[in-house]
Amino acid sequence: MARQVQYTFKGTTKIIAFSYDRFNDLYEAAAAAEGIDLSGFLAMEQQVAKTAKDKAAIKNFRQQAFTNMGFSNISFLRDET
């Protein structure tokens, strides 16, 4: 079953194909579609994961970082059958 990710980048809504074979999560897929290098972000995310007391801190860090990059409304699209 093919999955799709919908996101808004700097005011433009886009839909891309998603596969767990290529990406770990939908945030990485959206960044790759826009040509953004996430190496610095991923290193910082690992540090947050090591020091955070709960998973909410990691999720909050990810959402704030992607908002600062210009992304919003990143989500999977539902299959309409």
Short mmCIF file of N, CA, C and O in Angstrom, two decimals:
data_model
loop_
_atom_site.label_atom_id
_atom_site.label_comp_id
_atom_site.label_asym_id
_atom_site.label_seq_id
_atom_site.Cartn_x
_atom_site.Cartn_y
_atom_site.Cartn_z
N MET A 1 0.83 -1.17 0.00
CA MET A 1 0.00 0.00 0.00
C MET A 1 0.89 1.25 0.00
O MET A 1 1.79 1.38 0.82
N ALA A 2 0.68 2.14 -0.91
CA ALA A 2 1.46 3.36 -1.02
C ALA A 2 0.98 4.38 0.02
O ALA A 2 -0.21 4.54 0.23
N ARG A 3 1.93 5.04 0.65
CA ARG A 3 1.61 6.08 1.61
C ARG A 3 2.00 7.42 1.02
O ARG A 3 2.91 7.51 0.21
N GLN A 4 1.29 8.44 1.45
CA GLN A 4 1.61 9.79 1.01
C GLN A 4 1.69 10.70 2.22
O GLN A 4 0.99 10.53 3.21
N VAL A 5 2.57 11.69 2.11
CA VAL A 5 2.75 12.69 3.15
C VAL A 5 2.34 14.04 2.58
O VAL A 5 2.73 14.40 1.47
N GLN A 6 1.57 14.77 3.36
CA GLN A 6 1.18 16.13 2.97
C GLN A 6 1.84 17.08 3.96
O GLN A 6 1.83 16.85 5.17
N TYR A 7 2.43 18.15 3.43
CA TYR A 7 3.08 19.15 4.28
C TYR A 7 3.00 20.51 3.61
O TYR A 7 2.77 20.63 2.41
N THR A 8 3.19 21.53 4.40
CA THR A 8 3.24 22.89 3.90
C THR A 8 4.65 23.41 4.15
O THR A 8 5.16 23.33 5.26
N PHE A 9 5.28 23.90 3.09
CA PHE A 9 6.63 24.45 3.19
C PHE A 9 6.61 25.87 2.66
O PHE A 9 6.36 26.11 1.48
N LYS A 10 6.84 26.81 3.57
CA LYS A 10 6.85 28.24 3.24
C LYS A 10 5.60 28.66 2.49
O LYS A 10 5.66 29.33 1.46
N GLY A 11 4.46 28.19 2.98
CA GLY A 11 3.17 28.61 2.44
C GLY A 11 2.64 27.78 1.28
O GLY A 11 1.54 28.01 0.83
N THR A 12 3.41 26.83 0.79
CA THR A 12 2.98 25.99 -0.34
C THR A 12 2.74 24.57 0.16
O THR A 12 3.63 23.94 0.71
N THR A 13 1.52 24.07 -0.05
CA THR A 13 1.18 22.71 0.35
C THR A 13 1.59 21.73 -0.74
O THR A 13 1.32 21.95 -1.91
N LYS A 14 2.25 20.64 -0.31
CA LYS A 14 2.75 19.64 -1.25
C LYS A 14 2.39 18.24 -0.75
O LYS A 14 2.25 18.01 0.45
N ILE A 15 2.30 17.30 -1.69
CA ILE A 15 2.05 15.90 -1.38
C ILE A 15 3.16 15.08 -2.03
O ILE A 15 3.45 15.25 -3.22
N ILE A 16 3.78 14.20 -1.23
CA ILE A 16 4.87 13.37 -1.74
C ILE A 16 4.62 11.91 -1.38
O ILE A 16 3.86 11.61 -0.46
N ALA A 17 5.27 11.01 -2.11
CA ALA A 17 5.20 9.58 -1.80
C ALA A 17 6.12 9.30 -0.62
O ALA A 17 7.16 9.95 -0.44
N PHE A 18 5.75 8.32 0.19
CA PHE A 18 6.52 7.97 1.38
C PHE A 18 6.72 6.47 1.45
O PHE A 18 5.81 5.70 1.16
N SER A 19 7.93 6.06 1.84
CA SER A 19 8.23 4.65 2.02
C SER A 19 9.17 4.51 3.21
O SER A 19 10.16 5.24 3.32
N TYR A 20 8.87 3.56 4.09
CA TYR A 20 9.74 3.30 5.24
C TYR A 20 11.08 2.71 4.80
O TYR A 20 12.03 2.71 5.56
N ASP A 21 11.17 2.22 3.56
CA ASP A 21 12.45 1.72 3.05
C ASP A 21 13.46 2.85 2.86
O ASP A 21 14.66 2.64 3.00
N ARG A 22 12.97 4.04 2.55
CA ARG A 22 13.85 5.17 2.28
C ARG A 22 14.00 6.13 3.45
O ARG A 22 15.03 6.77 3.61
N PHE A 23 12.95 6.27 4.27
CA PHE A 23 12.94 7.27 5.33
C PHE A 23 12.51 6.66 6.66
O PHE A 23 11.72 5.73 6.69
N ASN A 24 13.03 7.22 7.76
CA ASN A 24 12.64 6.76 9.09
C ASN A 24 11.30 7.33 9.54
O ASN A 24 10.57 6.69 10.28
N ASP A 25 11.02 8.56 9.13
CA ASP A 25 9.74 9.18 9.49
C ASP A 25 9.34 10.21 8.45
O ASP A 25 10.08 10.50 7.51
N LEU A 26 8.14 10.75 8.61
CA LEU A 26 7.62 11.68 7.61
C LEU A 26 8.37 13.00 7.60
O LEU A 26 8.43 13.68 6.56
N TYR A 27 8.99 13.37 8.71
CA TYR A 27 9.78 14.61 8.74
C TYR A 27 11.00 14.50 7.83
O TYR A 27 11.33 15.44 7.10
N GLU A 28 11.67 13.37 7.86
CA GLU A 28 12.83 13.17 6.99
C GLU A 28 12.42 13.17 5.52
O GLU A 28 13.14 13.69 4.68
N ALA A 29 11.27 12.60 5.21
CA ALA A 29 10.79 12.57 3.83
C ALA A 29 10.51 13.99 3.33
O ALA A 29 10.87 14.35 2.20
N ALA A 30 9.87 14.80 4.15
CA ALA A 30 9.55 16.17 3.75
C ALA A 30 10.83 16.99 3.55
O ALA A 30 10.95 17.74 2.58
N ALA A 31 11.79 16.82 4.43
CA ALA A 31 13.06 17.55 4.30
C ALA A 31 13.81 17.12 3.05
O ALA A 31 14.38 17.95 2.33
N ALA A 32 13.81 15.82 2.76
CA ALA A 32 14.49 15.32 1.56
C ALA A 32 13.83 15.86 0.29
O ALA A 32 14.51 16.20 -0.67
N ALA A 33 12.51 15.96 0.31
CA ALA A 33 11.80 16.48 -0.86
C ALA A 33 12.16 17.94 -1.13
O ALA A 33 12.17 18.39 -2.27
N GLU A 34 12.49 18.68 -0.08
CA GLU A 34 12.86 20.09 -0.24
C GLU A 34 14.37 20.28 -0.34
O GLU A 34 14.84 21.40 -0.47
N GLY A 35 15.14 19.19 -0.26
CA GLY A 35 16.59 19.29 -0.40
C GLY A 35 17.30 19.84 0.82
O GLY A 35 18.37 20.44 0.69
N ILE A 36 16.73 19.63 1.99
CA ILE A 36 17.32 20.16 3.23
C ILE A 36 18.19 19.09 3.87
O ILE A 36 17.76 17.94 4.05
N ASP A 37 19.41 19.46 4.24
CA ASP A 37 20.33 18.54 4.91
C ASP A 37 20.00 18.50 6.40
O ASP A 37 19.98 19.53 7.07
N LEU A 38 19.74 17.32 6.91
CA LEU A 38 19.33 17.16 8.31
C LEU A 38 20.44 16.65 9.22
O LEU A 38 20.18 16.30 10.37
N SER A 39 21.67 16.61 8.78
CA SER A 39 22.74 16.02 9.59
C SER A 39 22.92 16.76 10.92
O SER A 39 23.05 16.13 11.96
N GLY A 40 22.90 18.07 10.91
CA GLY A 40 23.01 18.84 12.16
C GLY A 40 21.80 18.65 13.05
O GLY A 40 21.93 18.51 14.27
N PHE A 41 20.63 18.64 12.45
CA PHE A 41 19.40 18.42 13.21
C PHE A 41 19.39 17.05 13.86
O PHE A 41 19.04 16.91 15.04
N LEU A 42 19.79 16.01 13.12
CA LEU A 42 19.77 14.65 13.66
C LEU A 42 20.76 14.49 14.81
O LEU A 42 20.47 13.80 15.80
N ALA A 43 21.91 15.14 14.73
CA ALA A 43 22.88 15.10 15.82
C ALA A 43 22.32 15.76 17.08
O ALA A 43 22.45 15.24 18.19
N MET A 44 21.66 16.90 16.90
CA MET A 44 21.07 17.60 18.04
C MET A 44 19.91 16.81 18.62
O MET A 44 19.73 16.74 19.84
N GLU A 45 19.13 16.16 17.76
CA GLU A 45 18.00 15.36 18.22
C GLU A 45 18.49 14.19 19.08
O GLU A 45 17.87 13.84 20.09
N GLN A 46 19.61 13.59 18.71
CA GLN A 46 20.18 12.51 19.51
C GLN A 46 20.60 13.01 20.89
O GLN A 46 20.41 12.33 21.89
N GLN A 47 21.15 14.20 20.95
CA GLN A 47 21.54 14.77 22.24
C GLN A 47 20.32 15.05 23.11
O GLN A 47 20.34 14.81 24.31
N VAL A 48 19.26 15.56 22.49
CA VAL A 48 18.03 15.80 23.24
C VAL A 48 17.48 14.48 23.76
O VAL A 48 17.03 14.38 24.90
N ALA A 49 17.53 13.43 22.94
CA ALA A 49 17.03 12.12 23.36
C ALA A 49 17.83 11.57 24.54
O ALA A 49 17.26 10.91 25.42
N LYS A 50 19.12 11.84 24.58
CA LYS A 50 19.95 11.34 25.68
C LYS A 50 19.67 12.06 26.99
O LYS A 50 19.79 11.48 28.06
N THR A 51 19.31 13.33 26.92
CA THR A 51 19.11 14.12 28.14
C THR A 51 17.65 14.29 28.53
O THR A 51 17.38 14.68 29.66
N ALA A 52 16.73 13.98 27.64
CA ALA A 52 15.30 14.20 27.92
C ALA A 52 14.77 13.15 28.90
O ALA A 52 15.20 12.00 28.89
N LYS A 53 13.83 13.56 29.71
CA LYS A 53 13.22 12.65 30.66
C LYS A 53 12.01 11.92 30.07
O LYS A 53 11.59 10.91 30.59
N ASP A 54 11.47 12.45 28.98
CA ASP A 54 10.31 11.80 28.34
C ASP A 54 10.35 12.05 26.83
O ASP A 54 11.12 12.85 26.33
N LYS A 55 9.50 11.34 26.12
CA LYS A 55 9.47 11.45 24.65
C LYS A 55 8.82 12.74 24.18
O LYS A 55 9.02 13.14 23.04
N ALA A 56 8.07 13.40 25.04
CA ALA A 56 7.43 14.65 24.65
C ALA A 56 8.47 15.72 24.33
O ALA A 56 8.25 16.55 23.44
N ALA A 57 9.59 15.71 25.01
CA ALA A 57 10.65 16.69 24.75
C ALA A 57 11.24 16.50 23.36
O ALA A 57 11.52 17.46 22.66
N ILE A 58 11.39 15.24 22.96
CA ILE A 58 11.94 14.96 21.62
C ILE A 58 10.95 15.40 20.55
O ILE A 58 11.33 16.03 19.56
N LYS A 59 9.69 15.10 20.76
CA LYS A 59 8.65 15.49 19.80
C LYS A 59 8.57 17.01 19.70
O LYS A 59 8.47 17.57 18.60
N ASN A 60 8.62 17.68 20.83
CA ASN A 60 8.56 19.14 20.84
C ASN A 60 9.76 19.74 20.12
O ASN A 60 9.63 20.69 19.34
N PHE A 61 10.96 19.19 20.36
CA PHE A 61 12.16 19.67 19.68
C PHE A 61 12.02 19.52 18.17
O PHE A 61 12.33 20.43 17.41
N ARG A 62 11.55 18.36 17.72
CA ARG A 62 11.39 18.09 16.29
C ARG A 62 10.40 19.08 15.66
O ARG A 62 10.67 19.66 14.61
N GLN A 63 9.27 19.27 16.31
CA GLN A 63 8.26 20.18 15.76
C GLN A 63 8.77 21.62 15.71
O GLN A 63 8.56 22.32 14.72
N GLN A 64 9.46 22.06 16.75
CA GLN A 64 10.00 23.42 16.76
C GLN A 64 11.07 23.61 15.69
O GLN A 64 11.11 24.64 15.01
N ALA A 65 11.95 22.63 15.52
CA ALA A 65 13.01 22.73 14.53
C ALA A 65 12.43 22.80 13.12
O ALA A 65 12.87 23.60 12.30
N PHE A 66 11.44 21.98 12.83
CA PHE A 66 10.86 21.98 11.49
C PHE A 66 10.03 23.24 11.25
O PHE A 66 9.96 23.73 10.13
N THR A 67 9.41 23.78 12.29
CA THR A 67 8.71 25.05 12.15
C THR A 67 9.70 26.16 11.80
O THR A 67 9.43 27.00 10.94
N ASN A 68 10.85 26.14 12.44
CA ASN A 68 11.89 27.13 12.15
C ASN A 68 12.45 26.99 10.74
O ASN A 68 12.90 27.96 10.14
N MET A 69 12.44 25.77 10.19
CA MET A 69 12.89 25.55 8.82
C MET A 69 11.86 26.00 7.79
O MET A 69 12.17 26.11 6.61
N GLY A 70 10.62 26.21 8.21
CA GLY A 70 9.58 26.66 7.29
C GLY A 70 8.49 25.63 7.03
O GLY A 70 7.62 25.85 6.19
N PHE A 71 8.51 24.51 7.74
CA PHE A 71 7.50 23.46 7.55
C PHE A 71 6.34 23.65 8.51
O PHE A 71 6.50 24.17 9.61
N SER A 72 5.18 23.19 8.09
CA SER A 72 4.02 23.12 8.98
C SER A 72 3.06 22.05 8.45
O SER A 72 3.16 21.63 7.29
N ASN A 73 2.19 21.60 9.30
CA ASN A 73 1.13 20.64 8.94
C ASN A 73 1.68 19.38 8.27
O ASN A 73 1.15 18.93 7.26
N ILE A 74 2.71 18.78 8.82
CA ILE A 74 3.26 17.55 8.27
C ILE A 74 2.43 16.38 8.77
O ILE A 74 2.31 16.18 9.98
N SER A 75 1.83 15.62 7.84
CA SER A 75 0.99 14.49 8.25
C SER A 75 0.84 13.49 7.12
O SER A 75 1.07 13.79 5.95
N PHE A 76 0.46 12.25 7.50
CA PHE A 76 0.15 11.24 6.51
C PHE A 76 -1.24 11.52 5.95
O PHE A 76 -2.13 11.97 6.68
N LEU A 77 -1.42 11.25 4.67
CA LEU A 77 -2.75 11.34 4.07
C LEU A 77 -3.46 10.00 4.26
O LEU A 77 -2.84 8.94 4.15
N ARG A 78 -4.72 10.05 4.51
CA ARG A 78 -5.51 8.83 4.68
C ARG A 78 -5.87 8.27 3.32
O ARG A 78 -6.15 9.01 2.37
N ASP A 79 -5.89 6.94 3.25
CA ASP A 79 -6.37 6.28 2.04
C ASP A 79 -7.88 6.34 2.00
O ASP A 79 -8.54 5.94 2.95
N GLU A 80 -8.42 6.87 0.95
CA GLU A 80 -9.89 6.96 0.80
C GLU A 80 -10.31 5.86 -0.15
O GLU A 80 -10.10 5.92 -1.34
N THR A 81 -10.92 4.80 0.41
CA THR A 81 -11.35 3.68 -0.43
C THR A 81 -12.85 3.67 -0.57
O THR A 81 -13.58 4.19 0.21
#
